[in-house]
XYZ file of C-alpha atoms in Angstrom:
587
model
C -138.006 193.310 29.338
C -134.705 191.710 29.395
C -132.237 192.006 25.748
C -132.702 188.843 24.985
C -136.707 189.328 24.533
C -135.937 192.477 23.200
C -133.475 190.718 20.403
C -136.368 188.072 19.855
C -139.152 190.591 19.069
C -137.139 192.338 17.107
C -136.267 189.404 14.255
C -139.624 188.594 13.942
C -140.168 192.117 13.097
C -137.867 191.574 10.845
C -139.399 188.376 9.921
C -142.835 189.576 9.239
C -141.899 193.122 7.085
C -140.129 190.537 4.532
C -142.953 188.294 4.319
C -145.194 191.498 3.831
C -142.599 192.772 1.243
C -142.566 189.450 -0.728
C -146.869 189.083 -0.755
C -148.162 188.995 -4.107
C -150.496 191.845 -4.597
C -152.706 193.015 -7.161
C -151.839 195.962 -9.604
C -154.320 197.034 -12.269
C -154.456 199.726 -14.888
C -156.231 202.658 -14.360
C -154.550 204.469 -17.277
C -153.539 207.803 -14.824
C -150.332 208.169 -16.794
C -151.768 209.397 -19.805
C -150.762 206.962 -22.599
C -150.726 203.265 -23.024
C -147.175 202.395 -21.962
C -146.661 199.310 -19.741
C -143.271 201.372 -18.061
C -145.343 204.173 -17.162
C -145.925 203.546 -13.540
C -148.746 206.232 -12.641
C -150.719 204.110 -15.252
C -150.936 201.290 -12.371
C -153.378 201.779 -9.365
C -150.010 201.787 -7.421
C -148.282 204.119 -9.468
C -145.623 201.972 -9.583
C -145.137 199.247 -13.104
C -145.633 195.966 -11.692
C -142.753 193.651 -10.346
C -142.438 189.912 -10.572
C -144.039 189.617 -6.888
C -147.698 191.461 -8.781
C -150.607 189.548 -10.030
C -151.213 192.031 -12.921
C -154.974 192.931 -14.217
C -156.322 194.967 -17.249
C -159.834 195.450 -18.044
C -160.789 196.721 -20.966
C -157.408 199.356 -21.923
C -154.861 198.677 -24.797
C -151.502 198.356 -23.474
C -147.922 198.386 -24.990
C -144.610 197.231 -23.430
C -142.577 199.367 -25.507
C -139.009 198.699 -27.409
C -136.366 198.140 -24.996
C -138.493 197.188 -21.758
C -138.525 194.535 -19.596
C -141.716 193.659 -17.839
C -142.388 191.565 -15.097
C -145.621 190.292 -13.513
C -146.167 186.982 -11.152
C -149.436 186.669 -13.114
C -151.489 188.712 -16.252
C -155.294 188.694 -16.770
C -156.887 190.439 -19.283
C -160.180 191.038 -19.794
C -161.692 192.685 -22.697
C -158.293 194.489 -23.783
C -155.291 194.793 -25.776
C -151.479 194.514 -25.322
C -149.042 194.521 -27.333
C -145.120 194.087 -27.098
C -143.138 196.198 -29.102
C -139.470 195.579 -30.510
C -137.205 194.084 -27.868
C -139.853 194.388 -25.234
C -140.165 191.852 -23.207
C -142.481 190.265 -20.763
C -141.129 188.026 -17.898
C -143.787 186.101 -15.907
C -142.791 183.339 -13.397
C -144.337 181.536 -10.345
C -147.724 181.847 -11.904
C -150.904 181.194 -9.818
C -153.527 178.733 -11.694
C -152.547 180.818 -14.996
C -149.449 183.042 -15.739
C -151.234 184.793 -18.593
C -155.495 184.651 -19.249
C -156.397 186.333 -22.108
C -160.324 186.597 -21.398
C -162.128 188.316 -24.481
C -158.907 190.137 -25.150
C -156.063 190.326 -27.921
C -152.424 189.840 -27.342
C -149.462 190.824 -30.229
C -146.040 189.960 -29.714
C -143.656 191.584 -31.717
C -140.899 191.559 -28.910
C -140.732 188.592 -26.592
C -143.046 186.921 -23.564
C -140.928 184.549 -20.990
C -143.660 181.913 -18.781
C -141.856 179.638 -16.601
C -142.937 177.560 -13.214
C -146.341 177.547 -13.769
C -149.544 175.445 -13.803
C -150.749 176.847 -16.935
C -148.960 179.204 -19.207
C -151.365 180.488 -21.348
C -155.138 180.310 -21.734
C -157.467 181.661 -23.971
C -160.704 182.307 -22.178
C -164.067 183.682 -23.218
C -165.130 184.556 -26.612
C -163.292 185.621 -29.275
C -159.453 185.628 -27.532
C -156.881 185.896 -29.878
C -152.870 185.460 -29.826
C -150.754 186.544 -32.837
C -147.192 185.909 -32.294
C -144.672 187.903 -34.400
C -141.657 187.326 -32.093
C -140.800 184.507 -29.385
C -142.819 182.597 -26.933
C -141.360 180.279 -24.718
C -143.053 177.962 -22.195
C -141.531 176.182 -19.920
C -142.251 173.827 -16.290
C -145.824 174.038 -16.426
C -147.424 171.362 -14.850
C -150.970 171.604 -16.633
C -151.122 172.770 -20.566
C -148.433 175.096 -22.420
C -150.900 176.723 -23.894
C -154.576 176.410 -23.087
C -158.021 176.711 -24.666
C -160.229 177.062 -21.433
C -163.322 175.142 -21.354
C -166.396 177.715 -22.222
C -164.280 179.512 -24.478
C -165.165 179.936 -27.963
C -164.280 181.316 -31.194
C -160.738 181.741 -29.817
C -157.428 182.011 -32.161
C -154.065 181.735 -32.405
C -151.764 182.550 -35.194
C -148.125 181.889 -34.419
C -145.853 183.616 -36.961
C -142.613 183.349 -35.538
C -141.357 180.887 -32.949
C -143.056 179.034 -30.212
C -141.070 176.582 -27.430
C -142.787 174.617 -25.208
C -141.053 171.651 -22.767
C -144.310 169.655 -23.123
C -145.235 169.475 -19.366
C -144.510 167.715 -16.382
C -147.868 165.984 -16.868
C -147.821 163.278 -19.407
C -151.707 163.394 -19.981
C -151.526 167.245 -21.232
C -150.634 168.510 -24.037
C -148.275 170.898 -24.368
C -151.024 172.635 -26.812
C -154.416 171.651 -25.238
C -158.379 172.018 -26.099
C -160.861 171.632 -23.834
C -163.096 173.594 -26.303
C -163.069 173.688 -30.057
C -161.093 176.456 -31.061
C -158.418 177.445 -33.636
C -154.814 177.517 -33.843
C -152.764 178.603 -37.236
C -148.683 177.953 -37.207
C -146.803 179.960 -40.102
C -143.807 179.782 -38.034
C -141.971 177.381 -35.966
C -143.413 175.092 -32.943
C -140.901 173.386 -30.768
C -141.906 170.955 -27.701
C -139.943 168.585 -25.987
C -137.357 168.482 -23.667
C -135.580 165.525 -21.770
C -136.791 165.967 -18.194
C -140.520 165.877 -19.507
C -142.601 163.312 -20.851
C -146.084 165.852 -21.573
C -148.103 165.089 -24.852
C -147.392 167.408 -28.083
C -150.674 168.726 -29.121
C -153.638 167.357 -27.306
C -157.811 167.553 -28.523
C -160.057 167.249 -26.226
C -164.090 166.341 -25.722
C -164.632 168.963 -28.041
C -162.350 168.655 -30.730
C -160.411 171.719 -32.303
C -158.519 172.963 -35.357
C -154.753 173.062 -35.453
C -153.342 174.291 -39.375
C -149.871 174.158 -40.271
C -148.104 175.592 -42.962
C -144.962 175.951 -40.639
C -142.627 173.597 -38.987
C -143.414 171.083 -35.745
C -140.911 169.761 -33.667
C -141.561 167.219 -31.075
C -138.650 165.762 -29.699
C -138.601 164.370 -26.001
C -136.845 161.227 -24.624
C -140.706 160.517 -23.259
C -144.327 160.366 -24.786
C -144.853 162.718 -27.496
C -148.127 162.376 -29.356
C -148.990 165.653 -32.394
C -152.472 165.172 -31.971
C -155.423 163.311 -29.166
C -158.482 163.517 -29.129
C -161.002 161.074 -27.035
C -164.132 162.597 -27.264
C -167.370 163.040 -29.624
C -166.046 165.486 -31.874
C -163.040 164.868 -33.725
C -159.673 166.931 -33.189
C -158.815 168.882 -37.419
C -155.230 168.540 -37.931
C -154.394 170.221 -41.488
C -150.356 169.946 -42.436
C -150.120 172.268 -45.529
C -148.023 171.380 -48.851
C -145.660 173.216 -47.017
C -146.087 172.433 -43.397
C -143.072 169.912 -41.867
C -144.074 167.777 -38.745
C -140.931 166.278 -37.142
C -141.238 163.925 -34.365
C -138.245 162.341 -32.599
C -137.606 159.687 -30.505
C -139.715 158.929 -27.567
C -139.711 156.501 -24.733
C -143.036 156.506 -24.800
C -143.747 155.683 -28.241
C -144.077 158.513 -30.870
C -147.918 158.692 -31.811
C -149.783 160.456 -34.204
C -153.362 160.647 -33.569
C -155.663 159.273 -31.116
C -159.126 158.170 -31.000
C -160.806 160.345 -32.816
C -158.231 162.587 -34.616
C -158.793 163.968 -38.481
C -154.968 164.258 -40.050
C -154.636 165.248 -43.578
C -151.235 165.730 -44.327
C -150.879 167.784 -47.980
C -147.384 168.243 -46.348
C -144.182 166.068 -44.756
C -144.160 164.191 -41.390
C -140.826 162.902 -40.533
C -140.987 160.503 -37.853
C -137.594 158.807 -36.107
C -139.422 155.735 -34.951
C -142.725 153.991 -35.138
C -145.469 153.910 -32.579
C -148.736 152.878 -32.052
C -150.972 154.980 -33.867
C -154.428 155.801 -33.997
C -155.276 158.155 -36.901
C -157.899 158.805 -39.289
C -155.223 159.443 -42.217
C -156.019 161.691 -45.196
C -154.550 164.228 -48.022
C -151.767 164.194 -50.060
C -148.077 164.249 -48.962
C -144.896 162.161 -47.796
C -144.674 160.271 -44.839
C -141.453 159.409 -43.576
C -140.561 156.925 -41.213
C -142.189 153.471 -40.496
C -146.048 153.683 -39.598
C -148.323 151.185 -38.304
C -151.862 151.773 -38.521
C -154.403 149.472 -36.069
C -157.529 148.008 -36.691
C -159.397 151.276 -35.713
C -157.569 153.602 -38.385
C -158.620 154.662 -41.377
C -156.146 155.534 -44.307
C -157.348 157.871 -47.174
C -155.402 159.491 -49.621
C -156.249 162.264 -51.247
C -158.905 165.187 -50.414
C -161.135 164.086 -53.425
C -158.752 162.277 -55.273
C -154.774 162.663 -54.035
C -151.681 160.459 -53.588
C -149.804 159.784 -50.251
C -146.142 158.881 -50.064
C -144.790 156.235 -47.470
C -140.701 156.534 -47.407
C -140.431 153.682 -44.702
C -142.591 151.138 -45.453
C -146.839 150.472 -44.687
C -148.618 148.408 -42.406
C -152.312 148.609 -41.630
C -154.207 146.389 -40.381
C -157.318 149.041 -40.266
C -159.307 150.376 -43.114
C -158.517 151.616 -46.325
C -160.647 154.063 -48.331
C -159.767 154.765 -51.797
C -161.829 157.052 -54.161
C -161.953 156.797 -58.111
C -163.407 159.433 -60.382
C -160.811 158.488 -62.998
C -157.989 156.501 -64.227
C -155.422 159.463 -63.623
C -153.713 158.686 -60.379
C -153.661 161.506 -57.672
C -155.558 163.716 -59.670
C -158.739 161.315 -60.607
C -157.939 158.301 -57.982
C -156.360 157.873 -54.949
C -152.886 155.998 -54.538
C -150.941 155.041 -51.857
C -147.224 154.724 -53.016
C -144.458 153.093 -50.758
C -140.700 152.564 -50.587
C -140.253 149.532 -48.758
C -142.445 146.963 -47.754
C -146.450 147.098 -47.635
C -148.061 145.148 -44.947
C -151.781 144.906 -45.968
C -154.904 143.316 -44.062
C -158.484 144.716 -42.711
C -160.866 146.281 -44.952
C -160.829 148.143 -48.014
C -163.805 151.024 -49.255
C -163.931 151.644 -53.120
C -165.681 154.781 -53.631
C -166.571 156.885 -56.829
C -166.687 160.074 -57.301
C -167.372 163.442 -59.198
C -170.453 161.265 -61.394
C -167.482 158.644 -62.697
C -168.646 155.882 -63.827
C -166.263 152.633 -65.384
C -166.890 152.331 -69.451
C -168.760 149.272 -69.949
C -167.750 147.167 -73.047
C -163.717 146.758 -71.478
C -161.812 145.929 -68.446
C -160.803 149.129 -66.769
C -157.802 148.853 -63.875
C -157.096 151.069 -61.659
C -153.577 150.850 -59.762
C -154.788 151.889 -56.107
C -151.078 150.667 -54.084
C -147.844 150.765 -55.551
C -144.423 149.051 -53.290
C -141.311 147.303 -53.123
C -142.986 144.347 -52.247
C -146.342 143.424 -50.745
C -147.000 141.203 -48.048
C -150.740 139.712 -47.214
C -153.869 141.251 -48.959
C -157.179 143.007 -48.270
C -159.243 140.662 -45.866
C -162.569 142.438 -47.245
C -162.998 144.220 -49.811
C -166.207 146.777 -50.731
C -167.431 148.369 -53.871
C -170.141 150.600 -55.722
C -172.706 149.212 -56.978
C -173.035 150.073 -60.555
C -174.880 148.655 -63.522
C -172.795 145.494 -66.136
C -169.728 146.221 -64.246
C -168.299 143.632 -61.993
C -165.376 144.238 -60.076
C -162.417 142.118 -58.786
C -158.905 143.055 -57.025
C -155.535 141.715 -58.193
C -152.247 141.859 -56.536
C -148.842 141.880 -57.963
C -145.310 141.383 -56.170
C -145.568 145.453 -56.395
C -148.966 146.560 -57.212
C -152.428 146.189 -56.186
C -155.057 146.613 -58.745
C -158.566 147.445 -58.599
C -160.243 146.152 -61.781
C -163.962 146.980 -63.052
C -164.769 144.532 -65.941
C -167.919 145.985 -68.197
C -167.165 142.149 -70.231
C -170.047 140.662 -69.689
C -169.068 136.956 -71.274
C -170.429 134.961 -68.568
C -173.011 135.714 -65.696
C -171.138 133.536 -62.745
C -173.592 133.058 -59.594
C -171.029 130.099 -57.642
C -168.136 129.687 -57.450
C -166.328 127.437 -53.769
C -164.148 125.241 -53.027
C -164.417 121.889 -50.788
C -162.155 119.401 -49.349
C -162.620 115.882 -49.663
C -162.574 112.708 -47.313
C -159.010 112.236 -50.206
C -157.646 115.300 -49.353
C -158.686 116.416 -52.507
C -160.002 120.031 -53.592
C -163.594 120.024 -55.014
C -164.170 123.114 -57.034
C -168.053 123.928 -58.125
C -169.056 126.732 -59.979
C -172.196 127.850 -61.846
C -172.948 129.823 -64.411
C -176.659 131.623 -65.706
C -175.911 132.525 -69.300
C -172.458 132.259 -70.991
C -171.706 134.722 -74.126
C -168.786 133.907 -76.524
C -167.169 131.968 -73.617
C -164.166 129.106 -74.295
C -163.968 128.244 -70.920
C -162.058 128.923 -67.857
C -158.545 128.504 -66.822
C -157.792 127.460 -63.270
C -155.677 129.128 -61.365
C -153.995 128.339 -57.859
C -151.620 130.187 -55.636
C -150.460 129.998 -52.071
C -150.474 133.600 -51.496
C -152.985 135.397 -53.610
C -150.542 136.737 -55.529
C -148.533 134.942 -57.583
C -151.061 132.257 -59.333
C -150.478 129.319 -61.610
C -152.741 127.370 -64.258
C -153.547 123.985 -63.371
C -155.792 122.911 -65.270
C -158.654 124.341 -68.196
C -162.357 123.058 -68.667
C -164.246 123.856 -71.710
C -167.170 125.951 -71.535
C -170.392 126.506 -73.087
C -170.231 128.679 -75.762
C -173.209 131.636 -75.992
C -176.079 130.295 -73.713
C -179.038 131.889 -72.139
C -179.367 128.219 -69.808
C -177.824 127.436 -66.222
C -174.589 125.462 -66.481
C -172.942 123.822 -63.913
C -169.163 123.076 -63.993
C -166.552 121.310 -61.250
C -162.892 120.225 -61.034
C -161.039 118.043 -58.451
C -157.742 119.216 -57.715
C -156.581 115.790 -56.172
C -152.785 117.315 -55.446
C -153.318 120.642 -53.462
C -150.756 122.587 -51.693
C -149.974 121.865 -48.036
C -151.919 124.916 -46.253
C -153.663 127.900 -47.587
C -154.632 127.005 -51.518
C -156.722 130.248 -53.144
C -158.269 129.365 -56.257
C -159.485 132.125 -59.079
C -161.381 131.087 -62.252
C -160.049 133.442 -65.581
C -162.808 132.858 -67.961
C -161.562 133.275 -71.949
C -163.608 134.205 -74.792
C -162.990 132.875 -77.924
C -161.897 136.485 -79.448
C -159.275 136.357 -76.526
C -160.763 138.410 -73.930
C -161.101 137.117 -70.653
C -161.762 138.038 -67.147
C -160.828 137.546 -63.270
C -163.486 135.746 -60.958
C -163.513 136.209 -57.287
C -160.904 134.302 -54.939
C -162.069 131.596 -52.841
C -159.417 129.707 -50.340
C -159.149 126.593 -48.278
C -156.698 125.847 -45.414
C -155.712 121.809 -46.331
C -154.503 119.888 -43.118
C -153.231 116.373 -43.187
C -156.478 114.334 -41.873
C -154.948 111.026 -43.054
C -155.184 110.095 -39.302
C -158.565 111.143 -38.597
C -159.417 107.345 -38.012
C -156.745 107.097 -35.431
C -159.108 109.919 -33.523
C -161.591 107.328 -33.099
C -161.929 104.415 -30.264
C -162.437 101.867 -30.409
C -163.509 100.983 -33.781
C -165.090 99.033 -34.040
C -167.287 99.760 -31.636
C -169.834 98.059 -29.459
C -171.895 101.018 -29.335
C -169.635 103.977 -27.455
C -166.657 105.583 -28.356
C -164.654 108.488 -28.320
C -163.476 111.595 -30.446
C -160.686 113.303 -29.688
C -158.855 116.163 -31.699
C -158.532 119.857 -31.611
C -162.293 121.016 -33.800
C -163.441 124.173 -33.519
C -166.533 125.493 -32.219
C -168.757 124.785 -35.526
C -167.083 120.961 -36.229
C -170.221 118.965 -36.694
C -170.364 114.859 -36.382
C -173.432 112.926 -38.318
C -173.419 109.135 -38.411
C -174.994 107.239 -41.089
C -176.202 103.738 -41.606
C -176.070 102.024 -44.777
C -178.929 103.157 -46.062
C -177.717 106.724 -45.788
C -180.526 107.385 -42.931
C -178.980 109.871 -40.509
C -178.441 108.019 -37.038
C -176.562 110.465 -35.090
C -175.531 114.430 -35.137
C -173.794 116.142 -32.736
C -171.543 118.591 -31.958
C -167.487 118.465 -31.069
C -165.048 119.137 -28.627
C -161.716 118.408 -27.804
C -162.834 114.864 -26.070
C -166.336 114.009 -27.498
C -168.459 110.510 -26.209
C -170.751 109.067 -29.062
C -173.476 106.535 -28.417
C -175.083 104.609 -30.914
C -175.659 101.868 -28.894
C -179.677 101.487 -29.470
C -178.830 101.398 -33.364
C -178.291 97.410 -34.926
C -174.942 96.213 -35.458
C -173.426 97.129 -39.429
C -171.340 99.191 -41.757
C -172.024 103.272 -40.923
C -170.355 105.927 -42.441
C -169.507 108.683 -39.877
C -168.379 112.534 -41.354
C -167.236 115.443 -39.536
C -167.598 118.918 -41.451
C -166.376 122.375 -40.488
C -165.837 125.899 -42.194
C -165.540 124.226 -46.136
C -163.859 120.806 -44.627
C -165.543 117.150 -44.964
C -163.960 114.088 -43.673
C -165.538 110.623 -44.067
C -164.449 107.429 -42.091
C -166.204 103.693 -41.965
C -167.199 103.189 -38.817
C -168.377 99.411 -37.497
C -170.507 98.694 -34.942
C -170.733 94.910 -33.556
């Protein structure tokens, strides 16, 4: 063998003892040392304490890494046992395999401090009954699955942070940083930071199962990418409880800043600070200050209180969603819900009165009950529902600040109809009816072009004390261009009066309906043009007011009344509360 071989054989010698040397291997506790001391090293199978190279497994022993020590492991399982860090101790584990530490059945305490870096998960609670209570520091970071994990399966599982957490929120942005994949429980008294610049992970994420998270601490998510405090897209909806003294603060995100998700449960007794808006998807309930601008979609729900409570919006309101608001009194926060806003509220969608704790409105008076309270208000409630309850009626008024709830127990007037038609003029019909009138003067006409602001334009007399049907009408022959909302305020003659229902009409200028229709005259064919929705409806009629024709519209319609005898017909077209009437001639 020649010295070159021999030279060859030799470095892969070499070659192959390092590899050997830098294996991962296994090291469990067999407890030989004597006590329960991490440092001992005859307490290891190897009687040697583990390195940073050793995938690290208790079953079933309580262990301590004493004041002063630094541990190190590549990995940590334990199953059915304790450990516990003591003091400075510390426990370094990086390079972790699928976990870097599974707590399976078993308890960790941290009094000292635990180090996780470059792994796939950090932590995970596995089993039944796992628990983690943090008295010192955790930090978290470059995992590319969850920060902290509860494992699907696992169950009854805790964690009480007491100190500080830090997580970097992932590399993956569909993880959370905090994750459930079964419904669990986690309890911050301390502080919880996640975010960093390089990673764009979620903040706390529910999933199929749901979970509990309960702050009384401080959350911080800040990130330059998606940071969401809670998801949950399953059948069971994700808890997320901030305390009267839990802070949420959420910074800026490229992503958007979200809180909530499909099917998350927030009530906020507490503060959430948020540095921008995002798109959020939250069921939204308790008592406490939001700051920063929100936006709430047609799928939210908004609901102060927990049984009658206030919330607090420092940046303005929008919601386009629903609104639940529950009255057991006039007393706000306390005995009714209230949403109060600095700024600007933005309202729309629906609106769910409720009562509560056996209230029920005094009949005999007009009771109000001051549900929003802003800056100024933009739009209203597009539906509105209420209880049902016996010689109360209720109504909703809005202010330039205020919305009001009202339930009337008046009963002056029993009104069944009350709409509002356009005319072939232009015009505004208004009908209403009426099945027995008490004490009643009659009924001042209001109009607005906003629902909120209203004028008088015009009174008609009413009936006195009847038990008979009446029938009443007014023609407003100058309405406003666009969206005219009409309310009736019936008066008594002892001066009490109340608020009917709103009814609207959108008034476009029709004046040129006839120059939609050629020829005309006609021989017996022509055509409709104009832009009618679906549900605009044509009907021709001769003199004699015998319906000829009927048809639906489109944007180009052909008529044909060709088999019908030459004459005078008046042709109509109707949709939503619109009808237009032209002559039409036939030769």
């Amino acid at each position: 063998m020649d010295k070159t071989t021999c030279r060859y054989l030799a470095a892969l010698c070499v070659i192959f003892c390092l590899a050997i040397n830098n294996l991962q291997s296994q090291v469990t506790w067999d407890g030989g040392g004597g006590n329960n001391l991490w440092s001992n090293g005859l307490n290891w199978d190897t009687n040697t304490a583990p390195t940073s190279s050793d995938d690290v497994v208790i079953d079933a022993f309580s262990v301590e890494i004493p004041n002063g020590y630094l541990a190190f492991a590549n990995s940590v399982t334990l199953n059915g046992s304790t450990l516990s860090l003591v003091g400075t101790g510390k426990l370094t584990i990086d390079v972790g395999g699928s976990f870097a530490l599974g707590i399976n059945g078993a308890t960790v305490t941290n009094g000292g401090n635990i180090q996780i870096s470059n792994c796939a998960i950090g932590i995970s609670l596995q089993g039944s009954s796992s628990s983690l209570i943090n008295n010192g520091g955790i930090t978290i970071n470059n995992h590319s699955g969850a920060g902290l994990l509860f494992a699907p399966g696992s169950s009854g599982c805790s964690v009480d942070n007491n100190n500080s957490m830090s997580f970097d929120n992932g590399t993956n942005a569909n993880v959370g940083a905090i994750s459930y994949q079964a419904s669990n429980a986690f309890n911050n008294d301390g502080t919880i930071t996640i975010g960093s610049t390089a990673h764009a992970g979620m903040g706390i994420a529910f999933g199929v199962f749901g979970g509990t998270f309960t702050n009384t601490g401080t959350i911080n998510i800040v990130n330059t990418g998606a940071a969401k405090v809670g998801f949950s897209s399953g059948f069971f909806p994700g808890i997320l409880t901030n305390t009267g003294t839990g802070i949420i603060n959420i910074g800026s995100g490229v992503g958007g800043n979200w809180i909530g998700g499909f099917n998350l449960d927030l009530t906020n007794n507490g503060t959430i600070n948020l540095d921008k808006s995002g798109a959020v998807d939250v069921i939204l309930s308790g008592s406490g200050t939001f700051a920063g601008a929100l936006e709430f979609s047609t799928t939210n729900k908004v609901a102060p209180g927990n049984s009658a409570g206030c919330l607090a919006f420092n940046s303005g309101y929008s919601n386009s969603g629903n609104t639940a608001v529950e009255i057991g009194g006039t007393t706000a926060c306390s005995q009714q819900d209230k949403i109060n806003v600095t700024g600007t509220a933005n309202l729309g969608g629906s609106l769910t009165i409720t009562l509560i704790g056996g209230y029920m409105p005094p009949t005999g008076q007009l009771t109000q009950f001051t549900i929003l309270n802003a800056n100024a208000i933009n739009g209203t409630y597009a539906s509105v529902s209420y209880p049902t309850v016996p010689d109360i009626t209720w109504t909703i008024s809005y202010t330039a600040t205020e919305v009001m709830v009202n339930a009337n127990g008046i009963l002056p007037v029993e009104l069944t109809y009350f709409s509002a038609k356009s005319t072939d003029n232009q015009s505004v019909r208004l009908d209403w009816h009426t099945a027995s009138e008490a004490n009643n003067e009659g009924f001042s006409i209001e109009r607005s072009d906003d629902a909120k602001d209203w004028d008088e334009i015009a009174f008609v007399n009413g009936h006195g004390t009847t038990v008979a049907a009446h029938s009443y009408y007014f023609l407003d022959e100058k309405p406003l261009a666009g969206m005219n909302y009409y309310r009736l305020r019936q008066m008594d003659f002892d001066g009490k009066e109340e608020l009917s229902g709103v009814v609207s009409i959108d008034i476009q200028n029709l004046e040129d309906f006839g120059n939609l229709v050629f020829p005309n005259p006609t021989n017996g064919t022509f055509e409709v043009q104009g832009n009618f929705p679906p549900e605009a409806l044509l009907r021709i009629s001769d003199s004699f007011g015998r319906l000829v024709k009927e048809q639906t519209l489109s944007q180009t319609s052909f008529v044909d009344i060709s088999s019908e005898p030459s004459g005078i017909y008046c042709m109509s077209i109707s949709f939503f509360n619109r009808l237009v009437s032209k002559r039409l001639v036939k030769r």
